[in-house]
Amino acid sequence: MIAALGIRLGDPAAYVFLAFAAMTCGSALIVAASRNIVYSAYALLLTFFGVAGLYAFLDADFIAAAQLLVYVGGILVLILFGVMLTHKIRDINLSNETTNPIIGAAIAGFIFLALAYVSIYTKWDVVERTASPTTGEIGKAFVGKYLLPFEASSVLLLGALIGAAYLARREKEKP
Amino acid sequence: MLTLHNCLLLSALLFATGVFGVIARRNVLIVLMSIELMLNGVNVAFVSFAKFYPGSSLAPAGHVFVLLTMAVAAAEAAVGLAIVIAWFRNRKTTDTDDMRSLRW
């Protein structure tokens, strides 16, 4: 099992990678399975940090920074606001049940096994990219080849934020 | 250790965890968090393919896709939480089983 994962004992990078992977997967399981919604929200923080560490491992420096800024700084704070606005912190049992864990686990396990089968048994002809700073290339790609998707996503973001502000604002008091 | 297999297995595990959360949990906030987990799993797959399939050009297309996914995820979180908060203000619940006012 350990040899199948390609762990060479005595390679410190392997241990750091394993630690990041364990942190990510363990806290993801807490997010999906914890009874307390506040624990879920804070475990999501650990998951995002672990994923950012994996990005740094995979030579995606700009993506790692953007993960921290966008997910931890933006989305997680939004989710925490949502949790705090809809629950009392001490409420553990407030509608936090699982409905059909067996069906859910079966479907999730099937999806995982299918993806794992494909990723293990496909013959990938891997060429490893040498580590190089990616920020400049991403910027050039966004103003060059990928200009239209970039503009489309910016318009989508603007529309979504206006819609969110409209949806969440308080209704005016009727006179 | 840092091979394509391991990264893809990790992303599959994240995605499957998100699927479990979406199907099995009744709190709509946990469902939103699980959607974020699934998006993160897909992003890990994108970045690992960008690492192990560099392609001919210098521009890393996987990284570009990840940034676009992040923009869509931010929009989704904002709108989703706005809907949750508006719903909670009107109905005092975040249980997905109670959200059936469109069903007769």
Coordinates of C-alpha atoms in Angstrom, one line a residue:
Chain A
M1 CA 0.0 0.0 0.0
I2 CA 2.7 2.5 1.0
A3 CA 4.9 1.4 -1.8
A4 CA 2.0 1.6 -4.2
L5 CA 1.6 5.3 -3.3
G6 CA 5.2 5.8 -4.2
I7 CA 6.4 6.9 -0.8
R8 CA 10.2 6.9 -0.5
L9 CA 11.1 6.7 3.1
G10 CA 13.4 9.5 4.1
D11 CA 12.1 12.0 1.6
P12 CA 10.9 14.9 3.7
A13 CA 8.8 16.4 0.9
A14 CA 6.7 13.2 0.9
Y15 CA 5.9 13.6 4.6
V16 CA 4.8 17.3 4.0
F17 CA 2.7 16.2 1.1
L18 CA 1.1 13.4 3.2
A19 CA 0.5 15.9 6.0
F20 CA -1.3 18.3 3.6
A21 CA -3.3 15.5 2.0
A22 CA -4.3 14.1 5.4
M23 CA -5.3 17.6 6.6
T24 CA -7.4 18.2 3.5
C25 CA -9.2 14.9 3.5
G26 CA -9.7 14.7 7.2
S27 CA -11.2 18.2 7.5
A28 CA -13.3 17.6 4.4
L29 CA -14.8 14.6 6.1
I30 CA -15.5 16.7 9.2
V31 CA -17.2 19.3 7.0
A32 CA -19.5 16.7 5.5
A33 CA -20.2 14.7 8.6
S34 CA -20.0 16.9 11.7
R35 CA -23.1 17.4 13.8
N36 CA -22.2 20.9 14.7
I37 CA -22.4 23.4 11.9
V38 CA -19.8 25.7 13.4
Y39 CA -17.3 22.8 13.5
S40 CA -18.1 22.3 9.8
A41 CA -17.4 25.9 8.9
Y42 CA -14.1 25.9 10.7
A43 CA -13.1 22.5 9.3
L44 CA -13.7 24.1 5.9
L45 CA -11.0 26.6 6.8
L46 CA -8.5 23.7 7.3
T47 CA -9.6 22.2 4.0
F48 CA -9.0 25.4 2.1
F49 CA -5.6 25.8 3.7
G50 CA -4.7 22.2 2.8
V51 CA -5.7 22.7 -0.8
A52 CA -3.6 25.9 -0.9
G53 CA -0.6 23.9 0.3
L54 CA -1.2 21.3 -2.4
Y55 CA -1.3 24.1 -5.0
A56 CA 2.0 25.3 -3.7
F57 CA 3.4 21.8 -4.0
L58 CA 2.1 21.6 -7.6
D59 CA 4.1 24.7 -8.5
A60 CA 1.0 26.9 -8.8
D61 CA 2.1 29.8 -6.8
F62 CA -0.4 32.3 -8.0
I63 CA -3.3 29.9 -7.6
A64 CA -2.2 29.1 -4.0
A65 CA -2.3 32.8 -3.2
A66 CA -5.6 33.3 -4.9
Q67 CA -7.0 30.3 -3.0
L68 CA -6.1 31.9 0.3
L69 CA -7.4 35.3 -0.8
V70 CA -10.7 34.2 -2.5
Y71 CA -11.7 31.1 -0.5
V72 CA -10.3 31.8 3.0
G73 CA -10.7 35.6 2.8
G74 CA -14.0 35.7 0.9
I75 CA -16.1 32.6 0.6
L76 CA -15.3 31.3 4.1
V77 CA -16.2 34.6 5.7
L78 CA -19.4 34.7 3.7
I79 CA -20.3 31.2 4.9
L80 CA -19.4 32.0 8.5
F81 CA -21.7 35.1 8.2
G82 CA -24.4 32.7 6.9
V83 CA -23.9 30.3 9.8
M84 CA -24.0 33.1 12.4
L85 CA -27.0 34.8 10.9
T86 CA -29.1 31.7 10.7
H87 CA -28.1 29.8 13.9
K88 CA -27.3 30.4 17.5
I89 CA -23.8 29.3 18.1
R90 CA -24.8 26.9 20.8
D91 CA -27.4 25.3 18.7
I92 CA -26.1 21.8 17.9
N93 CA -29.3 20.0 17.1
L94 CA -31.0 22.7 15.0
S95 CA -31.9 20.9 11.8
N96 CA -28.5 19.4 11.3
E97 CA -29.5 15.9 10.8
T98 CA -28.5 13.6 8.0
T99 CA -31.4 12.3 5.9
N100 CA -30.1 9.4 3.9
P101 CA -26.5 8.7 4.8
I102 CA -26.5 5.2 3.4
I103 CA -27.6 6.3 -0.1
G104 CA -25.3 9.3 0.1
A105 CA -22.3 7.1 1.1
A106 CA -23.1 4.6 -1.6
I107 CA -23.3 7.2 -4.4
A108 CA -20.2 9.0 -3.1
G109 CA -18.3 5.7 -2.8
F110 CA -19.3 4.7 -6.3
I111 CA -18.2 8.1 -7.7
F112 CA -14.9 7.8 -5.8
L113 CA -14.2 4.3 -7.0
A114 CA -15.0 5.2 -10.6
L115 CA -12.7 8.2 -10.5
A116 CA -9.9 6.2 -8.7
Y117 CA -10.2 3.4 -11.2
V118 CA -9.8 5.8 -14.1
S119 CA -7.0 7.7 -12.5
I120 CA -5.0 4.6 -11.6
Y121 CA -5.5 2.4 -14.6
T122 CA -5.2 5.1 -17.3
K123 CA -1.8 5.2 -18.9
W124 CA -0.9 8.8 -18.4
D125 CA 2.2 9.9 -20.3
V126 CA 3.4 12.3 -17.7
V127 CA 5.7 15.2 -18.5
E128 CA 6.5 17.0 -15.4
R129 CA 6.6 20.8 -15.7
T130 CA 9.6 22.4 -14.3
A131 CA 8.9 24.9 -11.5
S132 CA 8.6 28.4 -12.8
P133 CA 6.7 31.5 -11.8
T134 CA 3.3 31.4 -13.3
T135 CA 1.9 34.8 -12.5
G136 CA 3.1 36.6 -15.6
E137 CA 2.0 33.8 -17.9
I138 CA -1.5 33.7 -16.3
G139 CA -1.8 37.5 -16.8
K140 CA -0.7 37.3 -20.4
A141 CA -3.1 34.4 -21.0
F142 CA -6.0 36.4 -19.5
V143 CA -5.5 39.4 -21.7
G144 CA -4.7 37.3 -24.8
K145 CA -6.0 33.9 -25.5
Y146 CA -8.6 33.8 -22.7
L147 CA -9.9 37.3 -22.9
L148 CA -13.5 36.4 -23.7
P149 CA -13.9 33.9 -20.8
F150 CA -12.3 36.4 -18.5
E151 CA -14.7 39.2 -19.5
A152 CA -17.6 36.9 -19.3
S153 CA -16.7 35.7 -15.8
S154 CA -16.3 39.3 -14.7
V155 CA -19.8 40.2 -16.0
L156 CA -21.1 37.1 -14.3
L157 CA -19.5 38.1 -11.0
L158 CA -21.0 41.6 -11.3
G159 CA -24.4 40.3 -12.0
A160 CA -24.3 37.7 -9.3
L161 CA -23.2 40.3 -6.7
I162 CA -25.9 42.7 -7.6
G163 CA -28.4 39.9 -7.4
A164 CA -27.1 38.8 -4.1
A165 CA -27.3 42.3 -2.6
Y166 CA -30.8 42.6 -4.0
L167 CA -31.9 39.2 -2.5
A168 CA -30.4 39.7 0.9
R169 CA -31.4 43.3 1.6
R170 CA -34.1 43.9 4.2
E171 CA -37.6 44.6 3.0
K172 CA -38.8 48.1 3.4
E173 CA -41.1 48.6 6.3
K174 CA -44.7 49.0 5.2
P175 CA -46.1 52.4 6.3
Chain B
M1 CA 5.1 10.8 -3.8
L2 CA 3.9 13.8 -5.7
T3 CA 2.6 11.9 -8.6
L4 CA -0.4 12.4 -10.8
H5 CA -2.1 9.3 -9.4
N6 CA -1.9 10.6 -5.8
C7 CA -3.2 14.1 -6.8
L8 CA -6.0 12.6 -8.8
L9 CA -6.9 10.3 -5.9
L10 CA -7.0 13.2 -3.5
S11 CA -9.2 15.2 -5.8
A12 CA -11.5 12.3 -6.2
L13 CA -11.7 11.9 -2.5
L14 CA -12.5 15.6 -2.0
F15 CA -15.2 15.4 -4.7
A16 CA -16.8 12.3 -3.3
T17 CA -16.9 13.9 0.2
G18 CA -18.7 16.8 -1.3
V19 CA -21.1 14.5 -3.0
F20 CA -21.8 12.8 0.2
G21 CA -22.4 16.1 2.0
V22 CA -24.8 17.3 -0.7
I23 CA -26.8 14.1 -0.7
A24 CA -26.8 13.2 3.0
R25 CA -27.1 16.5 4.8
R26 CA -30.2 18.4 5.5
N27 CA -28.8 21.8 6.4
V28 CA -28.6 24.0 3.4
L29 CA -25.4 25.7 4.6
I30 CA -23.7 22.3 4.8
V31 CA -24.9 21.6 1.3
L32 CA -23.3 24.9 0.2
M33 CA -20.0 24.0 2.0
S34 CA -20.0 20.6 0.3
I35 CA -20.4 22.3 -3.1
E36 CA -17.3 24.3 -2.3
L37 CA -15.6 21.0 -1.5
M38 CA -16.5 19.6 -4.8
L39 CA -15.3 22.7 -6.6
N40 CA -12.0 22.4 -4.7
G41 CA -11.6 18.8 -5.7
V42 CA -12.0 19.7 -9.4
N43 CA -9.6 22.5 -9.0
V44 CA -7.0 20.2 -7.6
A45 CA -7.4 17.9 -10.6
F46 CA -7.0 20.9 -12.9
V47 CA -3.8 22.1 -11.2
S48 CA -2.3 18.6 -11.1
F49 CA -2.9 18.2 -14.8
A50 CA -1.4 21.6 -15.4
K51 CA 1.7 20.3 -13.5
F52 CA 2.0 17.0 -15.2
Y53 CA 0.8 17.9 -18.7
P54 CA 2.5 21.2 -19.4
G55 CA 1.5 21.3 -23.0
S56 CA 3.3 23.2 -25.8
S57 CA 2.6 26.8 -24.9
L58 CA 3.9 28.5 -21.8
A59 CA 0.5 29.7 -20.7
P60 CA -0.8 27.1 -18.1
A61 CA -4.4 26.6 -19.2
G62 CA -5.2 24.6 -16.1
H63 CA -4.4 27.6 -13.9
V64 CA -6.6 29.8 -16.0
F65 CA -9.5 27.4 -15.6
V66 CA -9.0 27.3 -11.9
L67 CA -9.2 31.0 -11.7
L68 CA -12.4 31.1 -13.7
T69 CA -13.8 28.3 -11.4
M70 CA -12.9 30.5 -8.4
A71 CA -14.9 33.4 -9.9
V72 CA -17.9 31.2 -10.4
A73 CA -17.6 29.7 -6.9
A74 CA -17.5 33.2 -5.4
A75 CA -20.6 34.2 -7.4
E76 CA -22.3 30.9 -6.3
A77 CA -21.5 31.4 -2.7
A78 CA -22.8 35.0 -2.7
V79 CA -26.1 34.2 -4.4
G80 CA -26.6 31.0 -2.4
L81 CA -26.1 32.6 0.9
A82 CA -28.3 35.5 -0.1
I83 CA -31.1 33.0 -0.9
V84 CA -30.4 31.2 2.4
I85 CA -30.6 34.4 4.5
A86 CA -33.8 35.6 2.7
W87 CA -35.4 32.2 3.2
F88 CA -34.4 32.1 6.8
R89 CA -35.8 35.6 7.4
N90 CA -39.2 34.5 6.0
R91 CA -39.4 30.9 7.2
K92 CA -37.0 30.5 10.2
T93 CA -35.4 27.3 8.9
T94 CA -32.4 26.2 7.0
D95 CA -33.6 22.6 6.6
T96 CA -33.7 21.5 3.0
D97 CA -36.7 19.2 3.8
D98 CA -38.8 22.3 4.6
M99 CA -38.0 24.0 1.4
R100 CA -41.0 22.7 -0.6
S101 CA -43.2 25.7 -1.1
L102 CA -42.9 25.2 -4.9
R103 CA -44.3 21.7 -4.5
W104 CA -47.9 20.9 -4.1

